[in-house]
Short mmCIF file of C-alpha atoms in Angstrom, two decimals:
data_model
loop_
_atom_site.label_atom_id
_atom_site.label_comp_id
_atom_site.label_asym_id
_atom_site.label_seq_id
_atom_site.Cartn_x
_atom_site.Cartn_y
_atom_site.Cartn_z
CA MET A 1 67.55 99.68 135.22
CA GLU A 2 65.50 100.49 137.90
CA TYR A 3 64.37 103.76 135.05
CA VAL A 4 63.37 101.53 132.64
CA LEU A 5 61.09 98.87 135.03
CA GLN A 6 59.31 101.50 136.15
CA THR A 7 58.69 102.88 133.11
CA ALA A 8 57.33 99.20 132.32
CA GLY A 9 55.21 99.31 135.21
CA GLY A 10 53.93 103.11 134.61
CA ILE A 11 52.74 101.78 130.63
CA ALA A 12 51.62 98.19 131.60
CA GLY A 13 49.66 99.57 134.66
CA ILE A 14 47.45 102.05 132.33
CA ALA A 15 46.64 98.78 129.99
CA LEU A 16 45.77 97.07 133.11
CA LEU A 17 43.39 100.56 134.65
CA TYR A 18 41.50 100.27 130.51
CA TYR A 19 40.66 96.83 130.55
CA GLY A 20 39.77 96.06 133.90
CA ALA A 21 37.19 99.08 134.07
CA GLU A 22 35.91 97.32 130.55
CA PHE A 23 34.97 93.69 132.86
CA LEU A 24 33.62 95.91 136.07
CA ILE A 25 31.46 98.01 133.55
CA LYS A 26 29.68 94.76 131.40
CA GLY A 27 29.91 92.48 134.88
CA GLY A 28 28.06 95.56 137.05
CA VAL A 29 25.96 96.29 133.85
CA SER A 30 24.66 92.81 134.33
CA ILE A 31 24.57 92.39 137.96
CA ALA A 32 21.83 95.53 137.79
CA LEU A 33 20.02 93.84 135.38
CA LYS A 34 19.03 90.57 137.27
CA LEU A 35 19.28 92.35 140.13
CA LYS A 36 16.12 94.76 138.52
CA ILE A 37 18.18 98.00 140.29
CA SER A 38 19.39 100.73 137.74
CA ALA A 39 22.73 101.03 136.09
CA LEU A 40 22.89 104.94 138.15
CA VAL A 41 22.82 102.72 141.45
CA ILE A 42 25.39 100.82 140.77
CA GLY A 43 26.98 103.44 139.97
CA LEU A 44 27.02 104.78 142.92
CA THR A 45 27.44 101.63 144.70
CA LEU A 46 29.14 98.38 143.62
CA VAL A 47 31.40 100.22 140.49
CA ALA A 48 32.08 103.69 142.72
CA PHE A 49 33.20 101.92 145.88
CA GLY A 50 34.73 99.51 143.77
CA THR A 51 36.96 101.65 141.97
CA SER A 52 37.91 103.35 145.29
CA PHE A 53 39.14 100.44 146.93
CA PRO A 54 42.90 101.71 146.24
CA GLU A 55 42.69 105.64 147.78
CA LEU A 56 41.21 102.70 150.93
CA VAL A 57 44.35 101.06 150.72
CA VAL A 58 46.70 103.68 150.18
CA SER A 59 45.26 105.81 153.08
CA VAL A 60 45.07 102.56 155.54
CA ASN A 61 48.92 101.66 155.37
CA ALA A 62 49.76 105.55 154.96
CA THR A 63 47.74 106.20 158.76
CA LEU A 64 49.70 103.40 159.73
CA LYS A 65 52.96 104.56 158.70
CA GLY A 66 52.18 108.22 160.75
CA ALA A 67 51.79 109.22 157.24
CA GLY A 68 48.76 111.59 157.67
CA ASP A 69 49.00 114.45 154.41
CA ILE A 70 49.35 111.33 152.66
CA SER A 71 46.72 109.10 154.43
CA ILE A 72 43.80 113.01 153.83
CA GLY A 73 45.93 114.75 151.18
CA ASN A 74 44.92 111.39 149.06
CA VAL A 75 41.50 112.04 149.92
CA VAL A 76 40.62 115.39 149.33
CA GLY A 77 42.59 115.44 146.27
CA SER A 78 41.07 112.75 144.81
CA ASN A 79 37.32 114.45 145.64
CA ILE A 80 38.62 117.34 143.38
CA CYS A 81 40.60 114.86 140.13
CA ASN A 82 37.11 113.00 140.55
CA ILE A 83 34.78 116.48 139.64
CA ALA A 84 37.45 118.26 138.08
CA LEU A 85 39.97 115.93 136.09
CA ILE A 86 37.55 112.99 135.36
CA LEU A 87 33.30 114.25 135.24
CA GLY A 88 35.49 117.25 132.68
CA LEU A 89 36.94 114.35 130.45
CA SER A 90 33.84 112.27 130.56
CA ALA A 91 31.52 115.26 129.35
CA LEU A 92 34.24 116.57 126.59
CA ILE A 93 34.17 112.87 125.05
CA SER A 94 30.67 112.75 125.96
CA PRO A 95 27.76 115.78 127.58
CA LEU A 96 26.71 113.78 130.56
CA PRO A 97 22.44 113.40 131.35
CA VAL A 98 21.76 114.45 135.34
CA HIS A 99 19.81 112.27 136.53
CA LYS A 100 17.39 113.83 139.36
CA GLN A 101 17.77 111.01 141.84
CA LEU A 102 21.30 112.47 142.29
CA LEU A 103 19.76 115.88 143.17
CA LYS A 104 17.70 113.81 145.07
CA LEU A 105 20.26 113.24 147.88
CA ASP A 106 23.96 111.69 146.82
CA VAL A 107 25.08 114.86 145.54
CA TRP A 108 23.87 116.53 148.68
CA LEU A 109 25.04 113.68 149.98
CA MET A 110 28.43 114.50 148.40
CA LEU A 111 28.85 118.56 149.67
CA GLY A 112 27.51 118.12 153.08
CA ALA A 113 30.52 115.45 153.89
CA SER A 114 32.73 117.48 152.04
CA VAL A 115 31.93 120.86 154.13
CA LEU A 116 31.70 118.53 157.42
CA LEU A 117 35.43 117.15 156.40
CA ALA A 118 36.45 120.61 156.06
CA VAL A 119 35.09 121.10 159.29
CA PHE A 120 36.80 118.24 161.20
CA HIS A 121 40.08 119.48 159.18
CA TYR A 122 40.16 123.56 160.50
CA PHE A 123 39.28 122.82 164.60
CA TYR A 124 41.56 119.68 164.56
CA GLN A 125 44.33 118.95 162.12
CA GLY A 126 43.14 115.71 160.92
CA VAL A 127 40.07 113.19 161.91
CA THR A 128 39.90 111.64 165.46
CA ARG A 129 38.03 108.55 166.03
CA TRP A 130 34.63 109.41 167.57
CA GLN A 131 34.74 111.77 163.65
CA GLY A 132 35.94 108.52 161.70
CA GLY A 133 32.87 107.17 163.60
CA VAL A 134 30.42 109.45 162.15
CA PHE A 135 31.58 109.23 158.97
CA PHE A 136 31.23 105.01 159.22
CA ALA A 137 28.09 105.28 160.81
CA GLY A 138 26.81 107.62 157.16
CA ILE A 139 28.93 105.36 155.12
CA LEU A 140 26.46 102.63 155.88
CA THR A 141 23.30 104.34 156.02
CA TYR A 142 24.10 105.22 152.90
CA THR A 143 24.30 102.18 151.22
CA VAL A 144 21.26 100.33 152.75
CA TRP A 145 19.48 103.37 151.45
CA SER A 146 20.88 103.31 148.10
CA ILE A 147 20.30 100.44 147.39
CA PHE A 148 16.35 99.91 148.98
CA ALA A 149 15.54 103.26 147.13
CA GLY A 150 17.05 102.13 143.74
CA ARG A 151 14.93 98.45 143.84
CA LYS A 152 11.27 100.96 145.23
CA ALA A 153 12.27 103.19 142.04
CA GLU A 154 12.24 99.85 139.69
CA GLN A 155 9.29 98.83 140.74
CA ASN A 156 7.57 101.69 140.17
CA LYS A 157 8.48 102.07 136.68
CA SER A 158 5.76 101.17 133.23
CA GLU A 159 7.14 97.99 131.91
CA ALA A 160 7.62 100.14 128.55
CA GLU A 161 10.04 101.82 130.67
CA LYS A 162 11.91 98.84 132.15
CA ALA A 163 12.12 97.35 128.30
CA ALA A 164 13.41 100.86 127.32
CA ASP A 165 16.10 100.55 129.39
CA ASN A 166 17.16 97.14 129.36
CA ASP A 167 17.27 97.67 125.45
CA GLU A 168 19.79 100.95 126.32
CA LEU A 169 21.73 98.87 129.32
CA GLY A 170 22.84 95.84 127.02
CA LYS A 171 22.66 91.88 127.22
CA GLU A 172 22.66 90.30 130.65
CA LEU A 173 24.81 87.88 130.96
CA PRO A 174 24.81 84.72 133.55
CA LEU A 175 25.66 85.61 136.89
CA ILE A 176 28.18 83.50 137.65
CA LEU A 177 30.49 85.31 134.66
CA SER A 178 29.05 88.67 136.25
CA ILE A 179 30.32 88.35 139.37
CA ILE A 180 34.08 86.81 137.24
CA PHE A 181 33.73 89.97 135.59
CA VAL A 182 32.85 92.61 138.53
CA ILE A 183 35.85 91.02 140.54
CA GLY A 184 38.57 90.71 137.49
CA GLY A 185 37.81 94.47 136.57
CA LEU A 186 38.06 95.52 140.33
CA ALA A 187 41.79 93.08 140.44
CA ALA A 188 42.73 94.45 137.61
CA LEU A 189 41.84 98.43 138.51
CA MET A 190 43.58 97.79 141.73
CA PHE A 191 47.00 96.38 140.45
CA GLY A 192 46.96 98.22 137.39
CA GLY A 193 46.37 101.77 139.49
CA LYS A 194 49.17 100.27 142.16
CA LEU A 195 51.87 100.00 139.14
CA PHE A 196 51.21 103.53 138.41
CA VAL A 197 51.49 105.15 141.53
CA ASN A 198 54.63 103.40 142.31
CA ALA A 199 55.75 104.28 139.45
CA ALA A 200 55.31 107.57 139.96
CA VAL A 201 55.74 108.01 143.06
CA PHE A 202 59.25 106.39 142.40
CA ALA A 203 59.88 110.00 139.74
CA ALA A 204 58.37 112.31 142.33
CA LEU A 205 61.01 111.09 145.10
CA LYS A 206 63.25 111.40 142.60
CA LEU A 207 62.29 115.41 142.15
CA GLY A 208 62.62 115.91 145.53
CA VAL A 209 58.15 116.69 145.97
CA SER A 210 57.06 116.51 149.36
CA ASP A 211 54.49 114.15 150.67
CA ALA A 212 51.47 116.61 150.96
CA VAL A 213 51.73 117.46 147.30
CA ILE A 214 52.37 114.00 146.40
CA GLY A 215 49.11 112.30 148.50
CA LEU A 216 47.37 115.60 146.69
CA THR A 217 48.24 115.50 143.21
CA ILE A 218 50.07 111.68 142.54
CA VAL A 219 48.62 109.27 144.70
CA ALA A 220 45.23 111.00 144.65
CA LEU A 221 45.44 110.78 140.85
CA GLY A 222 46.70 107.38 140.17
CA THR A 223 44.26 106.10 143.09
CA SER A 224 41.32 107.39 140.98
CA LEU A 225 42.59 106.69 138.08
CA PRO A 226 40.30 103.45 138.32
CA GLU A 227 37.66 106.01 138.33
CA LEU A 228 38.73 108.03 135.64
CA ALA A 229 39.53 104.98 133.18
CA THR A 230 35.87 103.64 134.14
CA SER A 231 33.69 107.16 133.70
CA VAL A 232 36.11 108.08 130.54
CA VAL A 233 34.48 104.08 129.47
CA ALA A 234 31.33 104.05 130.80
CA ALA A 235 30.99 107.88 128.39
CA ILE A 236 32.80 106.01 125.31
CA LYS A 237 30.31 104.03 125.37
CA GLY A 238 27.62 105.18 126.55
CA GLU A 239 26.31 104.30 130.29
CA GLN A 240 25.82 108.20 131.19
CA ASP A 241 24.71 107.02 134.31
CA ILE A 242 27.37 105.05 135.32
CA ALA A 243 29.73 107.28 134.47
CA ILE A 244 28.50 109.92 136.51
CA GLY A 245 27.39 107.93 139.56
CA ASN A 246 30.96 106.82 139.95
CA VAL A 247 32.64 109.65 140.60
CA VAL A 248 29.58 111.00 143.24
CA GLY A 249 29.42 107.64 145.08
CA SER A 250 33.80 107.57 144.51
CA ASN A 251 34.03 111.45 146.66
CA ILE A 252 30.93 110.29 148.92
CA PHE A 253 33.12 106.34 150.05
CA ASN A 254 36.51 108.53 149.93
CA VAL A 255 35.26 110.32 152.88
CA LEU A 256 32.61 108.59 154.46
CA CYS A 257 33.89 104.77 154.61
CA ILE A 258 37.49 106.00 154.22
CA LEU A 259 37.97 108.34 156.41
CA GLY A 260 35.28 106.58 158.93
CA ILE A 261 38.04 103.81 158.62
CA ALA A 262 41.49 104.10 158.96
CA PRO A 263 41.25 107.82 162.09
CA LEU A 264 39.07 103.90 163.74
CA ILE A 265 42.77 102.16 163.33
CA SER A 266 44.71 105.06 164.83
CA PRO A 267 43.79 109.23 164.74
CA ILE A 268 45.04 110.75 161.75
CA ARG A 269 46.95 114.55 162.00
CA SER A 270 47.56 115.84 158.68
CA ALA A 271 48.84 119.58 159.29
CA GLY A 272 50.89 119.56 155.35
CA ILE A 273 47.21 120.27 154.34
CA SER A 274 46.27 123.44 154.15
CA PRO A 275 42.66 125.27 153.88
CA ILE A 276 43.30 126.16 150.28
CA ASP A 277 43.40 122.37 149.28
CA MET A 278 39.69 122.11 151.43
CA LEU A 279 38.40 124.82 150.19
CA VAL A 280 39.21 123.75 146.48
CA MET A 281 37.53 120.61 147.18
CA LEU A 282 34.91 122.45 148.46
CA GLY A 283 34.50 124.66 145.72
CA VAL A 284 34.24 121.98 142.99
CA SER A 285 31.71 120.01 145.20
CA VAL A 286 29.52 123.10 145.39
CA LEU A 287 29.74 124.25 141.83
CA LEU A 288 28.96 120.78 140.85
CA VAL A 289 24.90 122.26 141.80
CA PRO A 290 24.45 124.43 139.37
CA ILE A 291 26.80 122.75 136.67
CA MET A 292 23.94 119.59 137.04
CA LEU A 293 21.00 122.03 137.34
CA THR A 294 21.66 123.89 133.91
CA GLY A 295 19.91 122.06 131.80
CA MET A 296 20.06 118.88 133.45
CA LYS A 297 23.46 117.99 132.47
CA ILE A 298 27.40 118.46 132.39
CA SER A 299 27.95 120.15 128.59
CA ARG A 300 30.94 120.21 126.89
CA LYS A 301 31.77 124.08 127.90
CA GLU A 302 31.44 122.70 131.20
CA GLY A 303 33.70 119.54 131.29
CA GLY A 304 35.78 121.93 129.41
CA LEU A 305 35.41 124.42 132.72
CA LEU A 306 36.64 121.50 135.23
CA LEU A 307 39.49 120.70 132.80
CA LEU A 308 40.76 123.61 133.71
CA ILE A 309 40.11 123.69 137.20
CA TYR A 310 42.02 121.10 137.51
CA ILE A 311 45.02 122.27 135.77
CA GLY A 312 45.49 125.79 137.45
CA TYR A 313 45.40 124.07 140.86
CA THR A 314 47.95 121.31 139.97
CA TYR A 315 50.40 124.21 138.58
CA TYR A 316 49.52 125.97 141.91
CA LEU A 317 50.21 122.74 144.14
CA PHE A 318 53.75 122.11 142.19
CA VAL A 319 54.30 125.76 141.57
CA LYS A 320 53.72 126.23 145.81
#
């Protein structure tokens, strides 16, 4: 009976993830119009932070229970999943044009945060309180800068550019309805992600999979399902700025916010996360830069390459 319930829960979770993503995108785009900021900034902040909330909950809970491998493995695995799986699939659906704004700061900050995490983990086998404080200060600064820079960029646009953006983004909803869409979408994403993760972890435990592998794969993929659903739906609907901004913003949030808050509660130890895992996270982050610079888009071929990397890494983990 338990197998049937877990399977049903996993299917229900997938449905909630899809519809939650649709509501979040509608509400987020409408709020972007209301606040006169771009969909890219909304993707980098509101949508990215909202879809990364499951990772925060999982990592904090794992830290409190002393499961450091799951806590850090969740972040490392999610960042690999976001770039290799989510951007890979999204680009296969629809090539993703790269906004110049991403290459001014956001991508470099994502790369820098990943390098800093790898260095901290190499020397300390985890993340200490003072390192968490450094990460948390970084996410506060980044969020404030993104909002102010986004508003300034929108103000400098011509009326023709603003009108074209409004036509591309679609119909503006009443503010209350937009907020309801965002809150409802996030709730559906979180609950759907929880149902799916519960079902996946149940199956993994029955198969005797280790904490580190569960954190790097099943939990990481499960908590990344909101990003996956949001980016794929955004790509299908032609909202490529949200699709790619969601991934870059989520990766920044995962390191700076999640590993900023969790170690402040309790220092994290994670000896089970190997240098190979960190190198794969750094590798896909570094690879993303030339992919973005080549033609200022992520093509279908490049999306296929990212997807193959994710499949190969997941295979390696289970064989290991």
